[in-house]
Short mmCIF file of C-alpha atoms in Angstrom, two decimals:
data_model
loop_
_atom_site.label_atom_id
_atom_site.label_comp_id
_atom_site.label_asym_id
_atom_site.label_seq_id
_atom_site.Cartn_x
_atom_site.Cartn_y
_atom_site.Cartn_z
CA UNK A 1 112.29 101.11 78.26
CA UNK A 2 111.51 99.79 81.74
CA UNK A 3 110.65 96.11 80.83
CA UNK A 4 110.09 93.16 83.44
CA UNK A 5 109.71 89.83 82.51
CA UNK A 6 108.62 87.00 84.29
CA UNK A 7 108.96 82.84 83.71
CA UNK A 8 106.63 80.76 83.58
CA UNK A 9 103.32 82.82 83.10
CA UNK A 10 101.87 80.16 84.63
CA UNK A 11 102.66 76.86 86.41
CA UNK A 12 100.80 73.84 87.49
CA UNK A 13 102.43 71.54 90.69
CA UNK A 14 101.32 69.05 93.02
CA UNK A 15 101.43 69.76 96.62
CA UNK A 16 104.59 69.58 98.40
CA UNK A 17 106.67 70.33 95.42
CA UNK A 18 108.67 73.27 94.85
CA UNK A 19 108.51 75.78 92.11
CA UNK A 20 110.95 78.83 90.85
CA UNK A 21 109.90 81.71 89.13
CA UNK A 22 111.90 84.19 87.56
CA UNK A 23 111.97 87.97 87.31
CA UNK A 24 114.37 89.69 84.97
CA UNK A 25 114.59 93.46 83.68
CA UNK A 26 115.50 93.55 80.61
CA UNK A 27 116.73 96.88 79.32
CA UNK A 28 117.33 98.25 82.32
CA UNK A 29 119.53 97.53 85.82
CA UNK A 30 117.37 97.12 88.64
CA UNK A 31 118.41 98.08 92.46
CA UNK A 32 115.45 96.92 93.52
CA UNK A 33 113.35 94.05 93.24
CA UNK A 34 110.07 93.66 94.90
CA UNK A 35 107.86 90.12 94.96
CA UNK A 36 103.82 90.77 95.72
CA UNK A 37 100.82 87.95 96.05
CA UNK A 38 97.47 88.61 94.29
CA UNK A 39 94.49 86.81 95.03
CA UNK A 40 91.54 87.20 92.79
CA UNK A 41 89.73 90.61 93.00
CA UNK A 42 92.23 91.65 95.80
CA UNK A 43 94.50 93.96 95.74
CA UNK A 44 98.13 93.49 95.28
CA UNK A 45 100.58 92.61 98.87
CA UNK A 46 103.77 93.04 98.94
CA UNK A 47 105.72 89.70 100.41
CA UNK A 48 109.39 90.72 100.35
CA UNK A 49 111.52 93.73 98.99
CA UNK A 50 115.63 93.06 97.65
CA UNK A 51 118.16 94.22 96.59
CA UNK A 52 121.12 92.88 94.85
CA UNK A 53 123.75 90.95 96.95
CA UNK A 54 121.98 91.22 100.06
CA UNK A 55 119.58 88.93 102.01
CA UNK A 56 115.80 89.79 101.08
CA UNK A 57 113.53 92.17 103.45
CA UNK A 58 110.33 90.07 104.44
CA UNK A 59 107.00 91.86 105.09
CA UNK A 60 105.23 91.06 108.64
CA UNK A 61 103.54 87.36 108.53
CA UNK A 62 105.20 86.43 104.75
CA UNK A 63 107.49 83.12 105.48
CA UNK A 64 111.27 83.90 104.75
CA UNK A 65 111.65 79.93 104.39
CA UNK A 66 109.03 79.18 102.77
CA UNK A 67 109.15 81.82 100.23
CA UNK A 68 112.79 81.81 99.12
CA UNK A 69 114.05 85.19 97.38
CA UNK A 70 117.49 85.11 95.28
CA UNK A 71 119.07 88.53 93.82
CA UNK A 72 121.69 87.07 92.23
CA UNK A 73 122.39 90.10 89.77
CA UNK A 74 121.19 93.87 88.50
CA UNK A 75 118.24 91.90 86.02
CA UNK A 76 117.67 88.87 88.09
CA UNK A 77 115.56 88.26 91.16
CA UNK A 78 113.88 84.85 91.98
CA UNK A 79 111.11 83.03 94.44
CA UNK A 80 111.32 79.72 95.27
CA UNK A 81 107.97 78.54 96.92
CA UNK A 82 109.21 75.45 98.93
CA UNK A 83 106.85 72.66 99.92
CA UNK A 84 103.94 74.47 98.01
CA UNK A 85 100.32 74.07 99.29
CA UNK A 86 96.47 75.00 97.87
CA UNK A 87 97.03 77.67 99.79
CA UNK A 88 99.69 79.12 97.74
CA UNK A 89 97.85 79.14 94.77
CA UNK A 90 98.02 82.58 93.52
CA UNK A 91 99.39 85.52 90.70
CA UNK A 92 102.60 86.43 91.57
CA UNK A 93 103.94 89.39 89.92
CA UNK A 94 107.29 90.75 90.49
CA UNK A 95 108.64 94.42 90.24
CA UNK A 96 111.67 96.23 89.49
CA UNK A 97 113.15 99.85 90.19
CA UNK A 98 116.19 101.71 89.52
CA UNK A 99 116.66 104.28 92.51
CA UNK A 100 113.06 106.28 92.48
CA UNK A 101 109.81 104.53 94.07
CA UNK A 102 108.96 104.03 90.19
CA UNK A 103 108.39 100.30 90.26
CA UNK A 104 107.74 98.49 86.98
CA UNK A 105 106.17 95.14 87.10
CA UNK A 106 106.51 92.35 84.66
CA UNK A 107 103.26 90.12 83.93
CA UNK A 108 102.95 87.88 86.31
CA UNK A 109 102.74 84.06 86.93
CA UNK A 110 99.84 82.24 87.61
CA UNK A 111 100.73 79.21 90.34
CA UNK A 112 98.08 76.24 90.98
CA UNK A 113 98.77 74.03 93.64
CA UNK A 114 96.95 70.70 93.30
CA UNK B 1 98.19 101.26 111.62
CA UNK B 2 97.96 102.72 108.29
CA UNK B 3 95.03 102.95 106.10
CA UNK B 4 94.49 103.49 102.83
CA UNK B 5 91.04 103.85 101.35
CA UNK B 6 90.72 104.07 97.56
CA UNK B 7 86.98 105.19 96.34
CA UNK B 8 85.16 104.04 94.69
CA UNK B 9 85.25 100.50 94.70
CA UNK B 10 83.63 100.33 91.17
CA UNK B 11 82.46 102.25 88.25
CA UNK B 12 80.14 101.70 85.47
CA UNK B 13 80.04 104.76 83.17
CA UNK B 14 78.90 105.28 79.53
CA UNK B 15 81.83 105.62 77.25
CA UNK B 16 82.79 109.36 76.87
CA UNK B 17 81.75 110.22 80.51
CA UNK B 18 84.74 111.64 82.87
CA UNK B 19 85.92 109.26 85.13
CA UNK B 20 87.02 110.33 89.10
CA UNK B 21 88.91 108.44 91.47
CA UNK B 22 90.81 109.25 94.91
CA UNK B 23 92.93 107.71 97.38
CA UNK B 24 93.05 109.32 101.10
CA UNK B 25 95.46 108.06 104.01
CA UNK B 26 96.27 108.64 107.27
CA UNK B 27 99.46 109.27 106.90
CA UNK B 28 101.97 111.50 104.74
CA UNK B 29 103.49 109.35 101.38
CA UNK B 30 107.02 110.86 99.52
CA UNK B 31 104.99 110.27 96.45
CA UNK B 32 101.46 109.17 94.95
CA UNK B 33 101.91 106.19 91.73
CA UNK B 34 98.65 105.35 89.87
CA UNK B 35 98.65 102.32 88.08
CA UNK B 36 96.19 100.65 85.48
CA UNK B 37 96.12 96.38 85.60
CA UNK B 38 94.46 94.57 82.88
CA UNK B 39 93.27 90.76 83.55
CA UNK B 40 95.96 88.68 83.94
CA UNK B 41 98.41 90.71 83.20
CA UNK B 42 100.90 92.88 86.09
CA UNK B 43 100.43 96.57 86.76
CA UNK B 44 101.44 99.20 84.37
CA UNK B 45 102.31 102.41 85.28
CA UNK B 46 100.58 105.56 84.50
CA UNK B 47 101.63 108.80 86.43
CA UNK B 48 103.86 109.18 89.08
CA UNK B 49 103.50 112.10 91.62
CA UNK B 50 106.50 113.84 93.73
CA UNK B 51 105.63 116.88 94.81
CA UNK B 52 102.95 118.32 97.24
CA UNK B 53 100.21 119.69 95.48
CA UNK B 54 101.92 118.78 91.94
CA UNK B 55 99.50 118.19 88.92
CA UNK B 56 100.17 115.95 86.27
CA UNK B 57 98.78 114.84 83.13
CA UNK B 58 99.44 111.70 80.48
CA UNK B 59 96.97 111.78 77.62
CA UNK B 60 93.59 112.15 79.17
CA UNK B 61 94.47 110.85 82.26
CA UNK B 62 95.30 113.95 84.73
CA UNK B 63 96.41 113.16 88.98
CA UNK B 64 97.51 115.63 92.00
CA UNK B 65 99.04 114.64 94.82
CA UNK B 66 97.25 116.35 97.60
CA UNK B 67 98.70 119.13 99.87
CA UNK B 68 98.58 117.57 103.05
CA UNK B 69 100.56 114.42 101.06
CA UNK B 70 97.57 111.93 102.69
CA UNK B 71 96.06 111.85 99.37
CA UNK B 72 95.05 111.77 95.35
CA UNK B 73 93.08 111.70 92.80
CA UNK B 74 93.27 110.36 89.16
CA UNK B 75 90.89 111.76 86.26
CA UNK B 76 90.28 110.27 83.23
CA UNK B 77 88.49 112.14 80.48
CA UNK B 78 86.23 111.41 77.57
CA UNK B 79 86.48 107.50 78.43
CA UNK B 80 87.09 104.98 75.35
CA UNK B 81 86.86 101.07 76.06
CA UNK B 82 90.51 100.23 76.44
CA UNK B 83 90.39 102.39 79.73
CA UNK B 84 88.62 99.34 81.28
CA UNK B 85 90.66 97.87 84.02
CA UNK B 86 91.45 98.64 87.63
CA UNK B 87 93.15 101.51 88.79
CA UNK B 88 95.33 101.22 91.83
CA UNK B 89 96.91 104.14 93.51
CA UNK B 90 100.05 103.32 95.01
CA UNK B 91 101.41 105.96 97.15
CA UNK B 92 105.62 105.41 98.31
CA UNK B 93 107.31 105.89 101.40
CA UNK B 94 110.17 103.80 102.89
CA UNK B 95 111.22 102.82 99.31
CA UNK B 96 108.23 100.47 99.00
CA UNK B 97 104.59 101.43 97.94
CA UNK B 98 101.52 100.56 99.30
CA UNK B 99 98.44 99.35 97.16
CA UNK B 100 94.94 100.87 97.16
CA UNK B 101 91.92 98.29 97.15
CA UNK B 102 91.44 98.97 93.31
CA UNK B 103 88.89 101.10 91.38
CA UNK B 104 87.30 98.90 88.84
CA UNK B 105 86.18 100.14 85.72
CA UNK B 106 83.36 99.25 83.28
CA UNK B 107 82.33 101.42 80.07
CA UNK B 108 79.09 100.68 78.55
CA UNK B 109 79.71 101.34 74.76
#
């Protein structure tokens, strides 16, 4: 039990474009979805915490417009990076929980801006 | 602010050596999460700490949340190749956890 997925693994775009990515649980309902950036051989930082039905918590200096967060249901959270940028280039991995600080992350998705 | 200091950084062992890792704060966590990532691939979980001074193993893999809840350390025994990765603790507190720098692990077969 306790699986995350995530779509696309990976994704190519050209600068100023946006791109979605999806994070589902799949056997599970989550009450908590949590969206981190990775940059190589760093650690993992968390960019926004939410919850179903309710307008996404955004950690200090993470862009609430430019990183757009949907939970639209129990199993589905997206992030919609708007006008993406080089600089966004990164693994985003997503996480989900069910009422403990348990979080269980699904695999990631490789963005390239170009 | 907080810190968080994971140690060490890196490891390069000899497979069937013990492993030792810890994780020390400056300030008191709810609960201490250790995690394993593989390249490419998102976190998976491997023991998940709730009480002060509580001891856990999975396997060969054995953690404690410390006393003072500002730290913990994860042991892995008689090392095998597939335990290469990077370990993060990920102690929990305002239902959201914060990541240690990473352990990195490398077994010489």
């Amino acid at each position: 039990g306790a699986v995350v997925s995530e779509h696309p693994s990976w994704v190519i775009c050209k600068s100023g474009t946006s791109v979605k990515i999806e994070c589902r649980s799949l056997d599970f309902q989550a009450t908590t979805m949590f969206w981190y950036r990775q940059f190589p051989k760093q650690s993992l930082m968390l960019m926004a915490t939410s919850n179903e039905g309710s307008k996404a918590t955004y950690e200090q200096g993470v862009e609430k417009d430019k990183f757009l967060i949907n939970h639209a249901s129990l199993t589905l959270s997206t992030l919609t990076v708007t006008s993406a940028h080089p600089e966004d280039s990164s693994f985003y991995i997503c996480s989900a929980s069910r009422l403990t600080y348990e979080q269980y992350f699904g695999p990631g998705t490789r963005l390239t801006v170009t | 602010g907080q810190q968080l200091n994971q140690s060490p950084q890196s490891m390069f062992i000899q497979e069937g050596e013990d492993v030792s890792m810890n994780c020390t704060s400056s300030s008191i966590f709810n609960t201490w999460l250790w995690y394993k990532q593989e390249p490419g691939e998102g976190p998976v979980l491997l023991i998940a700490l709730y009480k002060a001074g509580e001891l856990t193993s999975n396997g060969r893999l054995t953690a404690q949340f410390g006393i003072t809840r500002k730290d913990s350390f994860l042991n892995i025994s008689a090392s095998i190749p597939s335990d290469v990765g990077i370990y993060f603790c990920a102690p929990g507190g305002a239902q959201k956890l914060v990541f240690g720098q990473g352990t990195r692990l490398t077994i010489n077969p």
